[in-house]
Coordinates of C-alpha atoms in Angstrom, one line a residue:
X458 CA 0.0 0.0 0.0
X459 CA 1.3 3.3 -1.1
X460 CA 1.4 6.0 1.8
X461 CA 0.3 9.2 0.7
X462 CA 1.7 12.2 2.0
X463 CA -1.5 14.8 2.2
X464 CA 1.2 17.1 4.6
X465 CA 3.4 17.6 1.9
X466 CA 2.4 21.6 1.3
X467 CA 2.7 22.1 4.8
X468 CA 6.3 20.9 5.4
X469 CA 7.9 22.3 2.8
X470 CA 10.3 24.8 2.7
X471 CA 9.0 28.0 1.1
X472 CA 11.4 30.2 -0.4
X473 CA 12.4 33.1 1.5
X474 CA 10.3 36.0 1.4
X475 CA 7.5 34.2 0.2
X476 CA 4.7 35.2 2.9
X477 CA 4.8 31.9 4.4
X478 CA 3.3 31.6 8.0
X479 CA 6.7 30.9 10.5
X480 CA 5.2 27.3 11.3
X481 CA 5.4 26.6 7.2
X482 CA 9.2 27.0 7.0
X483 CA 10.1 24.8 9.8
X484 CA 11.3 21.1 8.1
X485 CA 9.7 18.7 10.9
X486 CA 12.7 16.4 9.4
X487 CA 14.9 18.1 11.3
X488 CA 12.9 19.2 14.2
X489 CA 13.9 16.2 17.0
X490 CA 11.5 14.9 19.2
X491 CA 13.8 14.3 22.5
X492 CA 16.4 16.2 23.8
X493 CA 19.3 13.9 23.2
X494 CA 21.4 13.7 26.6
X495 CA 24.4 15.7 27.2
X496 CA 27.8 13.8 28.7
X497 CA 29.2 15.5 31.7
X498 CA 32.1 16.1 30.0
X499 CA 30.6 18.1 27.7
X500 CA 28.3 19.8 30.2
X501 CA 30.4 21.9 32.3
X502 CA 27.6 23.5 34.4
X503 CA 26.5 19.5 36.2
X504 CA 28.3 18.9 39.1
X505 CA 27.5 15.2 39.2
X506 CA 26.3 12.2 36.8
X507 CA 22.7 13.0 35.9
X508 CA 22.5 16.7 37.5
X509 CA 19.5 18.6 36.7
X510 CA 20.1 21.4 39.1
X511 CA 20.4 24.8 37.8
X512 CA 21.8 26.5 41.0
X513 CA 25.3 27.3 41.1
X514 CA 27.4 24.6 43.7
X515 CA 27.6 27.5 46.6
X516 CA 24.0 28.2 46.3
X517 CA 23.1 24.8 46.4
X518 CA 25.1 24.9 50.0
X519 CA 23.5 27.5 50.8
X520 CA 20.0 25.9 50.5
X521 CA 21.2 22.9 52.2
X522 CA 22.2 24.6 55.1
X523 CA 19.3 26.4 55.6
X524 CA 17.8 22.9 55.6
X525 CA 20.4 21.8 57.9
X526 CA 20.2 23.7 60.4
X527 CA 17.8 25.5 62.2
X528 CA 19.1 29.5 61.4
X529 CA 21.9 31.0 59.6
X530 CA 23.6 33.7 61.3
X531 CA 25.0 36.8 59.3
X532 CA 27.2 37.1 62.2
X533 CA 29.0 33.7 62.2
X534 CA 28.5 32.9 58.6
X535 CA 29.2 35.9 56.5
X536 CA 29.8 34.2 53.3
X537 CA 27.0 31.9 53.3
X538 CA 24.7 35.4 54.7
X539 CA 26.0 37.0 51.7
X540 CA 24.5 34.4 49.4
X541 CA 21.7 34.1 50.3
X542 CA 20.9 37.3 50.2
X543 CA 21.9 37.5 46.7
X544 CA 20.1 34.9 45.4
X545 CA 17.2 34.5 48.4
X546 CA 14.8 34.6 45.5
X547 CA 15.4 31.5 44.3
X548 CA 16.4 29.4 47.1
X549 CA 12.9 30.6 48.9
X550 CA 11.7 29.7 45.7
X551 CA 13.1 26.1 46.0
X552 CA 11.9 26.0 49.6
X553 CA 8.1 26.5 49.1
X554 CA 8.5 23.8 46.1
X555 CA 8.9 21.7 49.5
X556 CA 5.9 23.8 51.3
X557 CA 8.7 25.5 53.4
X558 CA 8.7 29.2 54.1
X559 CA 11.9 31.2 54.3
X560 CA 11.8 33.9 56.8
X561 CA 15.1 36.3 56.7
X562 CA 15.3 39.0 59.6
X563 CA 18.0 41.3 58.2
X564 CA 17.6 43.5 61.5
X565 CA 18.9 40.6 63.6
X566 CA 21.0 38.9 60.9
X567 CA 18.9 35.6 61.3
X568 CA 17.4 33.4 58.5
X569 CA 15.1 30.5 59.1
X570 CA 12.5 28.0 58.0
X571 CA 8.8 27.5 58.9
X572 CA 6.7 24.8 57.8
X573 CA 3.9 26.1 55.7
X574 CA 0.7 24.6 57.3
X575 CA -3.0 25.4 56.0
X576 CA -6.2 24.1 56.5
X577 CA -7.1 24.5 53.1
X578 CA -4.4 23.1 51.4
X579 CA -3.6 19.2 51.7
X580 CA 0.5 20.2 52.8
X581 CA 2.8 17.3 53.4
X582 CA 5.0 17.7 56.4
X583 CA 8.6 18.5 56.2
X584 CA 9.6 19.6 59.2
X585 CA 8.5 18.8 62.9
X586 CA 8.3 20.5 66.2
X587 CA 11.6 19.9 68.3
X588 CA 10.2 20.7 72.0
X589 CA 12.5 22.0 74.4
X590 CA 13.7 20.4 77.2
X591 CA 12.1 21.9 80.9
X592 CA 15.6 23.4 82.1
X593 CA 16.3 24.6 78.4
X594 CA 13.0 26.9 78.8
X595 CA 14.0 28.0 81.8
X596 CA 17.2 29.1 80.6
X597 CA 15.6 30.6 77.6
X598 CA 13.5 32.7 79.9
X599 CA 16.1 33.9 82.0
X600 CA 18.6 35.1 79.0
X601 CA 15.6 36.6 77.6
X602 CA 15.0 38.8 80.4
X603 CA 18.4 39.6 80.9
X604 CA 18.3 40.4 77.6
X605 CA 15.6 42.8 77.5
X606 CA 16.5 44.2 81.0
X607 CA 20.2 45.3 79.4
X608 CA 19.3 46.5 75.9
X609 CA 16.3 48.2 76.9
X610 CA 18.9 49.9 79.8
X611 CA 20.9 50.9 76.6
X612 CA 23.9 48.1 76.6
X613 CA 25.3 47.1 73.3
X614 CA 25.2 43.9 74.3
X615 CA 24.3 41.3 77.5
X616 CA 26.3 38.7 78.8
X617 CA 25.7 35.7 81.6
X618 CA 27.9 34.1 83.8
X619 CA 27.0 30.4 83.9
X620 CA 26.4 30.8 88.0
X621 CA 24.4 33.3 87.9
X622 CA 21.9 31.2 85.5
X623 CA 21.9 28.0 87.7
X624 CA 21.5 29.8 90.8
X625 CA 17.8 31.2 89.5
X626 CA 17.0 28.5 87.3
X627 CA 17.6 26.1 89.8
X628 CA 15.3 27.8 92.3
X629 CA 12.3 26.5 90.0
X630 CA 13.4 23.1 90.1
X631 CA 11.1 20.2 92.8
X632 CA 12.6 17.8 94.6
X633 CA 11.0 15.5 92.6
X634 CA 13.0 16.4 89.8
X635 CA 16.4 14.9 91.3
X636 CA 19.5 15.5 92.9
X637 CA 20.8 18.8 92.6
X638 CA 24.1 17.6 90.6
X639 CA 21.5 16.2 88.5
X640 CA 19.6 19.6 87.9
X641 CA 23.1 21.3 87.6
X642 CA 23.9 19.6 84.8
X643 CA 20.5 19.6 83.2
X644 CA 20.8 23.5 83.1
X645 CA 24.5 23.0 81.9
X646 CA 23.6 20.8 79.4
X647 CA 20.6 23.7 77.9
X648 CA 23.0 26.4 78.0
X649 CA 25.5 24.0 75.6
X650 CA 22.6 23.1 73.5
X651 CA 21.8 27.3 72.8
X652 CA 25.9 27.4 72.3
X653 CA 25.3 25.1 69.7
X654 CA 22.1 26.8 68.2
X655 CA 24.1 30.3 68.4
X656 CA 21.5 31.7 70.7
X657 CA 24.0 32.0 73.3
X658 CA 27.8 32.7 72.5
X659 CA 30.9 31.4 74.8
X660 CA 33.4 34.3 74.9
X661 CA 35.6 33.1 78.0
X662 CA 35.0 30.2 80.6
X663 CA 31.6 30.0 82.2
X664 CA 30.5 33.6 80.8
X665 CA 28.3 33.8 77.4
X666 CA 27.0 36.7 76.0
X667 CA 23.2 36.3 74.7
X668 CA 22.6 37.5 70.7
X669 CA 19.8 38.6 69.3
X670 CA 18.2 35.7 68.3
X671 CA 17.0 35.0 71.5
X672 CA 14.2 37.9 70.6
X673 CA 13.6 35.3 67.4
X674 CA 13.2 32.3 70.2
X675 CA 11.3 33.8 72.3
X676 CA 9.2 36.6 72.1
X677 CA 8.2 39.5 74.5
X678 CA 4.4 38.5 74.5
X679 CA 5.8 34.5 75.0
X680 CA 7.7 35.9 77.5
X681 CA 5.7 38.1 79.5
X682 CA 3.1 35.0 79.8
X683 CA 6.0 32.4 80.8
X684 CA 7.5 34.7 83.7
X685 CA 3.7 35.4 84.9
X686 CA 3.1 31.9 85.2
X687 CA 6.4 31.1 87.0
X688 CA 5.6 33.6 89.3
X689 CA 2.7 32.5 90.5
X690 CA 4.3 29.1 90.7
X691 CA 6.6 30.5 92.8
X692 CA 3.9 32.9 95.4
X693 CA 1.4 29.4 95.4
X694 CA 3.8 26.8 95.5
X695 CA 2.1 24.7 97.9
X696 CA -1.1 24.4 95.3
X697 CA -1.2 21.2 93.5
X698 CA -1.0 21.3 89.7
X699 CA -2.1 24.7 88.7
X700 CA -3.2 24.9 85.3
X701 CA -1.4 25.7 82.0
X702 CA -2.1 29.3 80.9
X703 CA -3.9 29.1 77.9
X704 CA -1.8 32.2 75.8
X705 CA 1.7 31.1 76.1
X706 CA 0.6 27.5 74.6
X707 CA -0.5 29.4 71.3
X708 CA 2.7 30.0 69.9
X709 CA 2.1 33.5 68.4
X710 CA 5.9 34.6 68.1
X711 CA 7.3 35.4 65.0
X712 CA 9.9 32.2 65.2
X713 CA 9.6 28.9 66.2
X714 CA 6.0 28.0 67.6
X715 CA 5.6 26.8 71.3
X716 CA 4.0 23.6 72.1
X717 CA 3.0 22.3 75.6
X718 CA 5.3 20.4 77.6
X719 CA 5.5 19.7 81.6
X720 CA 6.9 22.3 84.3
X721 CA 9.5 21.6 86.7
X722 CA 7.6 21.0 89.5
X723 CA 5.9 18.1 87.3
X724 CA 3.1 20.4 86.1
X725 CA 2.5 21.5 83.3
X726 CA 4.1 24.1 81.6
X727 CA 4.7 25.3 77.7
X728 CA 7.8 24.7 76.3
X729 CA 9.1 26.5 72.9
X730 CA 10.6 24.1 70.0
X731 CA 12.0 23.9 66.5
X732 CA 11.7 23.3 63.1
X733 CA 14.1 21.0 62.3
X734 CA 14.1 18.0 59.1
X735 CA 12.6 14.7 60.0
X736 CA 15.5 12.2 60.5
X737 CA 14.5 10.4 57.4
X738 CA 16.0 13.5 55.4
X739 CA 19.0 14.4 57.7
X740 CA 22.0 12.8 55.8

């Protein structure tokens, strides 16, 4: 059977000139279906076998940091800070592809994630509430206020010596909740864990000085509502489990939402926490 070939008019090439429509000159002959594949040796913009990235490598780093860990600090990562303010478009842009928002505080020189939730959108969950620990609120409440107290006083900065914490910290502490070497190390063991986070700084032995991100961690309104509560732990200790105040569960702060966790007296009490990767996607 003879194939006839009824596109013929179409697909020819017209002469130049002639009036032809742009779609008439094109020779589907030569038009290929696929993309044929490119060797890496011949692509130098992949980094890897199989790359389909199109973000430079430091970008990339950038973006995978951010998912990392939980803030980038201009402060103590200047290079990285620079990038990502250079190309923040498109790495937020790659983040809410994974129904994550970016949220950069160039007042404070703190960057962070936040996972997008919505009750109108089915959003798959990312990232997951890391509660604190009891004695790492109660540190976070106490560098906070010292905080406040010396930068509303006009101080450049405010600094801590590791005494002075455990020696009000510790005064919120049962006896149900162990020995006292035991607590002393539980409040030793928060203040290493906010070293690490960069909330807190170690500049000698024993003394820290509290940055800015603490106002991140914790704020004012959270704060108010934690240091009311405590206080009337402390003025009616002798009443059995007082109730949780209502406002400092909701997690209104413009960082990392609080979630409700137990006091140290063994009531209960609400805790802050943070967005950090499922261990599924933690290399």
């Amino acid at each position: 059977m003879t194939d006839v070939d009824t596109l013929a008019p179409v697909a020819a090439t017209p002469a130049a000139g002639d009036g032809a429509p742009p779609h008439a000159r094109l020779d589907d002959a030569e038009t290929p279906a696929f993309i044929a594949p490119i060797a890496m040796e011949n692509d130098p913009d992949a980094l890897f076998a199989g790359d389909r990235g199109i973000l430079d490598a430091e970008v990339r780093r950038v973006l995978v940091r951010i998912l990392q860990r939980r803030f980038l600090l201009a402060e103590s990562s200047p290079a990285e800070w620079k990038l990502l303010l250079e190309h923040q478009q498109m790495i937020e842009s790659r983040l809410n592809d994974l129904f994550v928002r970016l949220v950069v505080d160039h007042s404070r020189g703190v960057a962070y994630k936040e996972q997008v939730r919505s009750d109108e959108l089915d959003v798959p969950i990312l990232l997951k509430d890391e509660a604190y620990s009891r004695a790492e609120t109660l540190v976070l409440v106490y560098l906070r206020t010292v905080f406040q107290r010396e930068t509303t006083a006009g101080a450049a900065s405010a600094r801590v010596d590791v005494e002075e914490v455990e020696q009000t910290v510790l005064t919120y502490f049962a006896e149900t909740d162990g020995t006292r070497a035991s607590q002393q190390r539980a409040v030793r063991t928060a203040i290493a864990r906010l070293d690490r986070e960069g909330i807190v700084e170690e500049e000698s032995e024993g003394r820290y000085r509290i940055g800015p991100l603490i106002e991140v961690v914790l704020s004012a309104e959270t704060l108010r509502d934690l240091q009311k509560w405590l206080d009337e732990q402390t003025v009616d200790a002798a009443t059995p489990a007082p109730r949780e105040p209502e406002a400092v569960a909701s997690g209104a702060s413009a960082g990392p939402m609080t979630d409700a966790e137990h006091s140290p007296g063994g009531e209960a009490v609400a805790s802050l926490s943070s967005d950090t990767l499922e261990k599924d996607h933690l290399s």
